[in-house]
Coordinates of C-alpha atoms in Angstrom, one line a residue:
X1 CA 20.2 26.8 -197.9
X2 CA 17.5 29.3 -198.7
X3 CA 18.6 32.0 -201.2
X4 CA 18.9 34.7 -198.6
X5 CA 20.9 32.6 -196.1
X6 CA 23.1 31.2 -198.9
X7 CA 23.9 34.7 -200.1
X8 CA 24.8 35.9 -196.7
X9 CA 26.9 33.0 -195.6
X10 CA 28.5 32.2 -199.0
X11 CA 31.9 33.6 -198.1
X12 CA 32.1 31.4 -195.0
X13 CA 30.9 28.1 -196.3
X14 CA 32.1 28.3 -199.9
X15 CA 34.4 25.3 -199.4
X16 CA 31.3 23.2 -198.8
X17 CA 30.6 23.2 -202.6
X18 CA 34.2 23.4 -203.8
X19 CA 35.6 20.5 -205.8
X20 CA 37.3 17.8 -203.7
X21 CA 41.0 17.0 -204.2
X22 CA 41.1 14.6 -207.2
X23 CA 42.5 11.2 -206.3
X24 CA 44.2 10.8 -209.7
X25 CA 45.9 13.5 -211.9
X26 CA 45.9 11.2 -214.9
X27 CA 42.2 10.2 -215.0
X28 CA 40.4 7.0 -213.8
X29 CA 41.5 4.9 -216.8
X30 CA 45.2 5.3 -215.9
X31 CA 47.5 3.2 -213.7
X32 CA 46.3 3.7 -210.1
X33 CA 49.9 3.7 -209.0
X34 CA 50.1 7.3 -210.4
X35 CA 47.1 8.5 -208.4
X36 CA 47.5 11.0 -205.6
X37 CA 45.9 10.3 -202.2
X38 CA 43.2 12.7 -200.9
X39 CA 44.6 15.4 -198.6
X40 CA 44.1 14.5 -195.0
X41 CA 45.1 16.1 -191.7
X42 CA 48.3 14.8 -190.1
X43 CA 50.0 13.9 -193.4
X44 CA 53.1 15.9 -192.4
X45 CA 53.2 15.1 -188.7
X46 CA 56.6 13.7 -187.6
X47 CA 57.1 11.4 -184.6
X48 CA 60.2 10.4 -182.7
X49 CA 61.8 7.0 -183.0
X50 CA 63.3 5.2 -180.0
X51 CA 66.4 4.5 -182.2
X52 CA 66.9 8.3 -182.7
X53 CA 65.6 10.9 -185.1
X54 CA 62.1 11.5 -186.4
X55 CA 60.0 10.3 -189.3
X56 CA 56.8 11.2 -190.9
X57 CA 54.0 9.3 -189.2
X58 CA 52.5 6.5 -191.2
X59 CA 48.8 6.3 -190.1
X60 CA 47.8 2.7 -191.0
X61 CA 44.9 2.4 -188.5
X62 CA 42.1 3.7 -190.7
X63 CA 39.7 0.9 -189.6
X64 CA 39.7 2.4 -186.1
X65 CA 39.5 6.1 -187.1
X66 CA 40.4 7.6 -190.4
X67 CA 42.2 11.0 -190.4
X68 CA 40.0 13.9 -191.3
X69 CA 39.9 15.0 -194.9
X70 CA 41.4 18.5 -195.3
X71 CA 38.3 19.4 -197.2
X72 CA 36.1 18.4 -194.2
X73 CA 38.3 20.5 -191.8
X74 CA 38.1 23.5 -194.1
X75 CA 34.4 23.2 -194.4
X76 CA 33.9 23.0 -190.6
X77 CA 36.3 25.9 -190.0
X78 CA 34.4 28.1 -192.5
X79 CA 31.1 27.3 -190.8
X80 CA 32.4 27.6 -187.2
X81 CA 31.9 31.4 -186.8
X82 CA 28.2 30.9 -187.8
X83 CA 27.7 28.0 -185.3
X84 CA 24.4 28.1 -183.5
X85 CA 21.8 25.8 -181.8
X86 CA 19.6 24.1 -184.4
X87 CA 15.8 24.1 -184.5
X88 CA 13.3 26.5 -183.0
X89 CA 15.7 29.4 -182.7
X90 CA 14.6 32.8 -184.0
X91 CA 18.1 34.2 -184.4
X92 CA 19.9 34.3 -187.7
X93 CA 22.7 31.9 -186.7
X94 CA 20.2 29.4 -185.3
X95 CA 18.2 29.5 -188.6
X96 CA 21.3 29.2 -190.6
X97 CA 22.5 26.2 -188.6
X98 CA 19.1 24.6 -188.8
X99 CA 19.2 24.9 -192.5
X100 CA 22.7 23.5 -192.7
X101 CA 21.7 20.6 -190.4
X102 CA 18.8 19.6 -192.6
X103 CA 20.8 20.1 -195.8
X104 CA 23.3 17.8 -194.3
X105 CA 20.6 15.2 -193.8
X106 CA 19.7 15.5 -197.5
X107 CA 23.4 15.1 -198.5
X108 CA 23.7 11.9 -196.5
X109 CA 20.5 10.6 -198.0
X110 CA 21.9 11.3 -201.5
X111 CA 25.2 9.7 -200.6
X112 CA 23.4 6.5 -199.5
X113 CA 20.9 6.6 -202.4
X114 CA 18.1 6.3 -200.0
X115 CA 14.4 5.8 -201.0
X116 CA 12.2 8.8 -200.8
X117 CA 10.3 7.5 -197.8
X118 CA 13.5 6.6 -195.8
X119 CA 14.5 8.6 -192.7
X120 CA 18.1 9.7 -191.9
X121 CA 18.6 9.8 -188.1
X122 CA 21.8 11.3 -186.8
X123 CA 23.4 9.5 -183.9
X124 CA 26.8 9.4 -182.1
X125 CA 28.3 6.4 -184.0
X126 CA 27.6 3.1 -185.7
X127 CA 27.3 1.5 -182.2
X128 CA 24.8 4.1 -181.2
X129 CA 22.8 3.6 -184.5
X130 CA 22.5 -0.1 -184.0
X131 CA 21.5 0.3 -180.3
X132 CA 18.9 2.8 -181.5
X133 CA 17.5 0.2 -183.9
X134 CA 17.6 -2.5 -181.3
X135 CA 15.5 -0.3 -179.0
X136 CA 13.0 0.2 -181.9
X137 CA 12.4 -3.5 -182.6
X138 CA 8.8 -4.6 -182.5
X139 CA 7.7 -7.0 -179.8
X140 CA 8.7 -10.6 -180.5
X141 CA 11.2 -9.7 -183.1
X142 CA 13.8 -12.4 -183.9
X143 CA 17.4 -11.2 -184.7
X144 CA 19.9 -13.2 -186.8
X145 CA 23.5 -12.2 -186.7
X146 CA 26.7 -13.9 -187.7
X147 CA 29.4 -14.5 -185.0
X148 CA 31.8 -12.7 -187.3
X149 CA 30.3 -9.3 -186.6
X150 CA 31.9 -6.4 -184.8
X151 CA 30.7 -6.1 -181.2
X152 CA 28.6 -3.1 -182.3
X153 CA 26.5 -5.4 -184.5
X154 CA 26.8 -8.5 -182.2
X155 CA 25.8 -7.1 -178.8
X156 CA 22.8 -4.7 -178.9
X157 CA 20.1 -7.3 -179.3
X158 CA 19.6 -8.5 -175.7
X159 CA 15.9 -7.7 -175.6
X160 CA 15.2 -9.8 -178.6
X161 CA 15.5 -13.5 -179.3
X162 CA 18.9 -13.8 -181.0
X163 CA 20.2 -16.5 -183.3
X164 CA 23.9 -16.4 -183.7
X165 CA 25.1 -17.9 -186.9
X166 CA 28.4 -19.7 -187.3
X167 CA 31.2 -18.1 -189.3
X168 CA 30.9 -19.0 -193.0
X169 CA 33.9 -19.8 -195.1
X170 CA 32.5 -18.6 -198.4
X171 CA 30.0 -15.9 -199.4
X172 CA 27.7 -18.7 -200.7
X173 CA 27.9 -20.4 -197.4
X174 CA 26.9 -17.2 -195.7
X175 CA 23.7 -16.9 -197.8
X176 CA 22.9 -20.6 -197.4
X177 CA 23.4 -20.5 -193.6
X178 CA 21.1 -17.5 -193.3
X179 CA 18.4 -19.1 -195.5
X180 CA 18.4 -22.2 -193.4
X181 CA 18.1 -20.3 -190.2
X182 CA 15.3 -18.1 -191.4
X183 CA 13.4 -21.1 -192.8
X184 CA 13.6 -22.9 -189.5
X185 CA 12.3 -20.0 -187.4
X186 CA 9.0 -20.5 -185.8
X187 CA 6.6 -19.0 -185.1
X188 CA 6.8 -16.5 -187.9
X189 CA 6.8 -12.9 -186.9
X190 CA 9.0 -9.8 -187.2
X191 CA 12.7 -10.7 -187.9
X192 CA 15.9 -8.7 -188.5
X193 CA 19.2 -9.7 -190.0
X194 CA 22.2 -7.7 -189.1
X195 CA 25.3 -8.0 -191.3
X196 CA 28.5 -6.2 -192.0
X197 CA 29.4 -4.8 -195.5
X198 CA 33.1 -5.3 -195.0
X199 CA 34.8 -7.1 -192.1
X200 CA 36.8 -4.9 -189.7
X201 CA 39.2 -7.8 -189.3
X202 CA 39.8 -9.2 -192.7
X203 CA 38.5 -6.4 -194.9
X204 CA 36.5 -9.0 -197.0
X205 CA 33.3 -7.8 -198.6
X206 CA 30.2 -9.7 -197.7
X207 CA 27.4 -10.6 -200.1
X208 CA 25.0 -8.0 -198.9
X209 CA 22.6 -7.9 -201.8
X210 CA 22.2 -11.7 -201.8
X211 CA 21.7 -11.7 -198.0
X212 CA 19.1 -9.0 -198.3
X213 CA 17.3 -11.1 -201.0
X214 CA 17.4 -14.1 -198.7
X215 CA 16.1 -12.1 -195.7
X216 CA 13.2 -10.6 -197.7
X217 CA 12.3 -13.9 -199.2
X218 CA 11.7 -15.2 -195.7
X219 CA 9.8 -12.1 -194.5
X220 CA 12.7 -10.6 -192.6
X221 CA 14.3 -7.2 -192.7
X222 CA 18.1 -6.4 -192.8
X223 CA 20.3 -3.8 -191.4
X224 CA 23.8 -3.2 -192.9
X225 CA 26.7 -2.2 -190.7
X226 CA 28.6 0.0 -193.3
X227 CA 31.2 1.3 -190.9
X228 CA 34.0 -0.3 -192.9
X229 CA 32.2 -0.3 -196.2
X230 CA 31.1 3.3 -196.7
X231 CA 34.6 4.9 -196.6
X232 CA 35.8 2.5 -199.3
X233 CA 32.9 1.7 -201.6
X234 CA 29.7 3.3 -202.7
X235 CA 26.7 2.2 -200.6
X236 CA 23.3 2.3 -202.3
X237 CA 20.4 1.5 -200.1
X238 CA 18.2 0.9 -203.2
X239 CA 20.6 -1.3 -205.1
X240 CA 21.6 -3.4 -202.1
X241 CA 17.9 -3.5 -201.1
X242 CA 18.7 -3.2 -197.4
X243 CA 16.2 -1.8 -194.9
X244 CA 18.6 0.2 -192.9
X245 CA 22.3 1.2 -193.0
X246 CA 24.5 2.4 -190.2
X247 CA 27.9 4.1 -190.3
X248 CA 30.2 6.4 -188.3
X249 CA 31.6 9.8 -189.3
X250 CA 35.0 9.1 -187.7
X251 CA 35.7 6.2 -190.1
X252 CA 34.4 8.4 -193.1
X253 CA 37.2 11.0 -192.6
X254 CA 34.9 13.2 -190.4
X255 CA 36.0 12.5 -186.9
X256 CA 33.6 14.6 -184.9
X257 CA 31.5 12.0 -182.9
X258 CA 28.5 11.6 -185.2
X259 CA 26.9 8.6 -186.9
X260 CA 24.0 7.8 -189.1
X261 CA 21.1 5.3 -189.1
X262 CA 19.2 5.6 -192.4
X263 CA 16.3 3.5 -193.7
X264 CA 12.7 2.6 -193.2
X265 CA 10.6 4.8 -191.0
X266 CA 7.9 2.6 -189.7
X267 CA 9.6 0.7 -186.9
X268 CA 11.3 4.0 -185.9
X269 CA 8.0 5.9 -185.8
X270 CA 6.3 3.2 -183.8
X271 CA 9.0 2.9 -181.2
X272 CA 9.4 5.0 -178.1
X273 CA 12.0 7.8 -178.6
X274 CA 15.6 6.5 -178.1
X275 CA 16.1 9.5 -175.6
X276 CA 13.2 11.4 -174.0
X277 CA 13.6 15.1 -174.0
X278 CA 13.4 18.3 -176.0
X279 CA 13.5 18.0 -179.7
X280 CA 11.9 14.6 -179.7
X281 CA 8.6 16.0 -178.4
X282 CA 6.1 17.8 -180.5
X283 CA 3.9 18.8 -177.5
X284 CA 3.9 18.3 -173.8
X285 CA 0.9 19.1 -171.5
X286 CA -0.1 18.6 -167.9
X287 CA -2.6 15.8 -167.3
X288 CA -5.4 17.4 -165.3
X289 CA -7.9 14.5 -164.8
X290 CA -8.3 10.8 -165.0
X291 CA -5.7 8.2 -164.2
X292 CA -2.2 9.7 -163.8
X293 CA -3.6 13.2 -163.1
X294 CA -0.9 15.6 -162.3
X295 CA 1.5 14.0 -164.7
X296 CA 2.3 15.0 -168.3
X297 CA 1.1 13.8 -171.7
X298 CA 3.5 13.8 -174.6
X299 CA 3.0 13.8 -178.3
X300 CA 6.3 12.7 -180.0
X301 CA 7.5 13.6 -183.4
X302 CA 7.2 11.0 -186.1
X303 CA 10.1 12.4 -188.1
X304 CA 13.8 11.7 -187.5
X305 CA 13.6 14.2 -184.7
X306 CA 11.8 11.6 -182.6
X307 CA 15.2 9.9 -182.0
X308 CA 17.4 13.0 -181.9
X309 CA 16.5 14.5 -178.5
X310 CA 18.7 17.2 -177.1
X311 CA 20.9 19.7 -178.9
X312 CA 22.3 17.8 -181.8
X313 CA 26.0 17.8 -182.9
X314 CA 25.6 20.1 -185.8
X315 CA 29.4 20.3 -186.3
X316 CA 29.6 16.5 -186.5
X317 CA 26.6 16.2 -188.8
X318 CA 28.0 18.9 -191.2
X319 CA 31.4 17.1 -191.2
X320 CA 29.7 13.9 -192.3
X321 CA 27.9 15.6 -195.0
X322 CA 31.1 17.3 -196.2
X323 CA 32.9 14.0 -196.3
X324 CA 30.0 12.4 -198.3
X325 CA 30.3 15.2 -200.8
X326 CA 34.1 15.0 -201.0
X327 CA 34.2 11.2 -201.6
X328 CA 31.4 11.5 -204.2
X329 CA 33.2 14.2 -206.1
X330 CA 36.5 12.4 -205.9
X331 CA 34.8 9.4 -207.6
X332 CA 34.6 6.0 -206.0
X333 CA 35.8 4.3 -209.2
X334 CA 39.2 6.0 -208.9
X335 CA 39.3 5.6 -205.1
X336 CA 38.6 1.9 -205.3
X337 CA 41.2 1.4 -208.0
X338 CA 43.9 3.2 -206.0
X339 CA 43.0 1.3 -202.9
X340 CA 43.1 -2.1 -204.8
X341 CA 46.7 -1.1 -205.8
X342 CA 47.6 -0.5 -202.2
X343 CA 46.0 -3.8 -201.1
X344 CA 48.0 -5.7 -203.7
X345 CA 51.2 -4.1 -202.4
X346 CA 50.5 -5.0 -198.8
X347 CA 49.2 -8.5 -199.4
X348 CA 52.0 -9.2 -201.9
X349 CA 54.7 -7.9 -199.5
X350 CA 53.3 -9.9 -196.5
X351 CA 53.0 -13.1 -198.6
X352 CA 56.7 -12.9 -199.4
X353 CA 57.5 -13.3 -195.6
X354 CA 57.0 -17.0 -194.8
X355 CA 56.5 -16.3 -191.1
X356 CA 53.5 -14.1 -191.7
X357 CA 50.0 -15.6 -191.9
X358 CA 47.2 -13.4 -193.3
X359 CA 43.8 -14.0 -191.7
X360 CA 40.9 -14.7 -194.0
X361 CA 37.4 -16.2 -194.0
X362 CA 36.7 -16.3 -197.7
X363 CA 40.2 -16.9 -199.1
X364 CA 42.9 -15.0 -201.0
X365 CA 40.8 -14.1 -204.0
X366 CA 37.9 -12.6 -202.0
X367 CA 37.2 -8.9 -202.8
X368 CA 38.1 -6.7 -199.9
X369 CA 38.8 -3.2 -198.6
X370 CA 42.0 -1.9 -197.2
X371 CA 41.9 -3.8 -193.9
X372 CA 44.3 -6.7 -193.4
X373 CA 45.0 -8.7 -190.2
X374 CA 47.9 -11.1 -189.7
X375 CA 50.0 -12.9 -187.2
X376 CA 53.8 -13.5 -187.2
X377 CA 55.4 -16.8 -186.1
X378 CA 57.6 -16.3 -183.0
X379 CA 56.1 -12.9 -182.2
X380 CA 53.6 -11.6 -179.7
X381 CA 51.3 -9.4 -181.8
X382 CA 51.4 -6.5 -179.3
X383 CA 55.2 -6.7 -179.3
X384 CA 55.3 -6.6 -183.0
X385 CA 52.9 -3.6 -183.2
X386 CA 54.9 -1.7 -180.6
X387 CA 58.1 -2.2 -182.6
X388 CA 56.4 -0.9 -185.8
X389 CA 55.5 2.2 -183.9
X390 CA 58.6 2.9 -181.9
X391 CA 61.2 1.9 -184.5
X392 CA 59.5 2.8 -187.8
X393 CA 56.8 5.5 -187.0
X394 CA 54.0 3.2 -188.2
X395 CA 50.6 3.1 -186.4
X396 CA 48.7 -0.2 -186.7
X397 CA 46.4 -2.0 -184.2
X398 CA 46.8 -5.2 -182.3
X399 CA 44.3 -7.3 -180.4
X400 CA 40.9 -8.8 -181.1
X401 CA 39.6 -5.6 -182.8
X402 CA 36.2 -5.7 -180.9
X403 CA 35.3 -8.8 -182.9
X404 CA 36.4 -11.5 -180.4
X405 CA 34.5 -14.5 -181.8
X406 CA 35.7 -13.8 -185.3
X407 CA 39.4 -13.4 -184.5
X408 CA 39.3 -16.5 -182.2
X409 CA 37.8 -18.5 -185.1
X410 CA 40.4 -17.3 -187.5
X411 CA 43.2 -18.1 -185.0
X412 CA 41.7 -21.4 -184.1
X413 CA 41.5 -20.6 -180.4
X414 CA 38.8 -21.8 -178.0
X415 CA 35.8 -19.5 -177.6
X416 CA 36.5 -19.2 -173.8
X417 CA 40.1 -18.3 -174.0
X418 CA 40.8 -14.9 -172.3
X419 CA 41.8 -11.9 -174.3
X420 CA 41.1 -8.2 -174.6
X421 CA 40.9 -5.7 -177.4
X422 CA 44.5 -4.5 -177.8
X423 CA 46.0 -6.2 -174.7
X424 CA 48.9 -8.6 -175.1
X425 CA 48.3 -12.2 -173.9
X426 CA 51.9 -12.5 -172.7
X427 CA 54.8 -10.3 -171.8
X428 CA 57.3 -9.5 -174.7
X429 CA 59.7 -12.3 -175.0
X430 CA 57.3 -14.9 -173.6
X431 CA 56.2 -16.9 -176.6
X432 CA 54.0 -19.8 -175.4
X433 CA 51.8 -19.4 -178.4
X434 CA 52.7 -19.2 -182.1
X435 CA 50.6 -18.8 -185.3
X436 CA 51.3 -22.3 -186.4
X437 CA 51.5 -25.4 -184.2
X438 CA 50.8 -25.6 -180.5
X439 CA 48.3 -23.3 -178.8
X440 CA 47.4 -20.4 -181.1
X441 CA 48.1 -16.8 -180.4
X442 CA 45.2 -14.9 -178.8
X443 CA 45.5 -11.7 -180.8
X444 CA 46.6 -10.4 -184.2
X445 CA 48.0 -7.3 -186.0
X446 CA 45.8 -5.2 -188.2
X447 CA 47.0 -2.7 -190.9
X448 CA 44.3 -0.6 -192.5
X449 CA 44.4 2.3 -195.0
X450 CA 42.3 4.3 -197.4
X451 CA 41.8 7.4 -199.6
X452 CA 44.5 9.4 -197.8
X453 CA 47.3 6.8 -197.7
X454 CA 50.4 7.5 -199.8
X455 CA 52.4 4.6 -201.3
X456 CA 55.4 5.4 -199.1
X457 CA 53.4 4.4 -196.0
X458 CA 52.6 0.9 -197.2
X459 CA 56.1 0.5 -198.7
X460 CA 57.6 1.4 -195.3
X461 CA 55.2 -1.0 -193.5
X462 CA 56.1 -3.9 -195.8
X463 CA 59.8 -3.2 -195.4
X464 CA 59.5 -2.9 -191.6
X465 CA 57.7 -6.3 -191.4
X466 CA 60.4 -7.9 -193.4
X467 CA 63.2 -6.4 -191.2
X468 CA 61.5 -7.2 -187.9
X469 CA 61.0 -10.8 -188.9
X470 CA 64.5 -11.3 -190.3
X471 CA 66.6 -9.1 -188.0
X472 CA 64.4 -8.7 -184.8
X473 CA 63.6 -5.6 -182.9
X474 CA 66.4 -3.1 -182.2
X475 CA 65.0 -2.1 -178.8
X476 CA 63.9 -3.8 -175.6
X477 CA 60.2 -3.8 -174.7
X478 CA 58.1 -4.3 -171.5
X479 CA 54.5 -4.7 -170.6
X480 CA 53.0 -1.6 -168.8
X481 CA 49.3 -1.5 -167.9
X482 CA 48.5 -4.3 -170.3
X483 CA 50.3 -2.7 -173.2
X484 CA 53.7 -3.4 -174.8
X485 CA 55.9 -0.3 -174.7
X486 CA 59.6 0.5 -175.3
X487 CA 61.7 0.0 -172.2
X488 CA 63.4 3.2 -171.1

């Protein structure tokens, strides 16, 4: 903010520069088991159990949407009275909001360690960011994407020639598969590789730096889907040497419907605006002569504004910037160490239950974030997830997680088998499919956690899995509108 604006608004937005809640009271070198989670909204919410009573809700679905950091909520609340439409406004609140909006852009660029020439474009989500990039591809661009991607990375490329790469079983195989595909492409021309940083199904980290090197060695560019990586690990555009990175605020503890596409400006500057309208246009004039007389001529912005038409979501953008600052101040070394402690608890607890099979592409020793998917012998996954919620107050996710090809590969099912994100493939009690032998189950259970997860939540989850497997559900369930719900 300018000095005058900063002085005037300081009482309201002071939380924006306040220290984040420290993840560890004993320092980064201590046992991560003693670390405290970051403060998030909903940490004291209680929910009813079908068996009677209430329990504090265990939110273990961070991979879908992480709870908002208390710090983010406080920052947004402090700014809210000063809320105004950004850009071009003469009024004080508009000027202040514009300054805050652009400061937020700078904060995101710093969080991602962007190059000086990179642009930070604010979008609605990771999906929106990748669709924006797809719309900006130069003519004749070839796209290379692994079948293991989330649908947000898998589906936007219809207007390009797409090569879908088979699921690799090691990081080295991923690099080798990409290198072969790029070497075989003909004729040469613009090419883009799209890859995740961390799987939304297995949590496994992908060899992004090595894939970027392979792409660049063959004259291709690369975009990183960091939706699952950025909330758990530092993301440096420069160190990873990626051309673009996309992520969502709602997975980064800032659930206000905003996302980011950051990276090289040239393809974005040369493309038609993602949306045509105010904000994207620098100048619009009537065409008075020649072909098309009576129409309009438009000069579009060449900055990030080119792809931010309309009134932007300043609240959502500020929330992302607040979350970026909070995670940076908390320190990713400590956050990663604490999350590794939780991962070991969950994986160790699940491994002690013989009926549970954890899904993995790269094997048990692969580095990963706090996202773990599994199936349970003798259980429909939707039934199991419903019982975790209704009987233990634990929120997880079941289904194919908007990564259908990957989950089917991990489960060994045919690519054409039916299935929907989150929908059970059979009614509770009908068990024509199991996770070992016979026809494989068509969906899985996913538990995910992060910087705001206390140990008690993962301990309760492990205990609940063990009890459900050994003792069975205490309640009856039925299928209603495609979902498994407690029978009443």
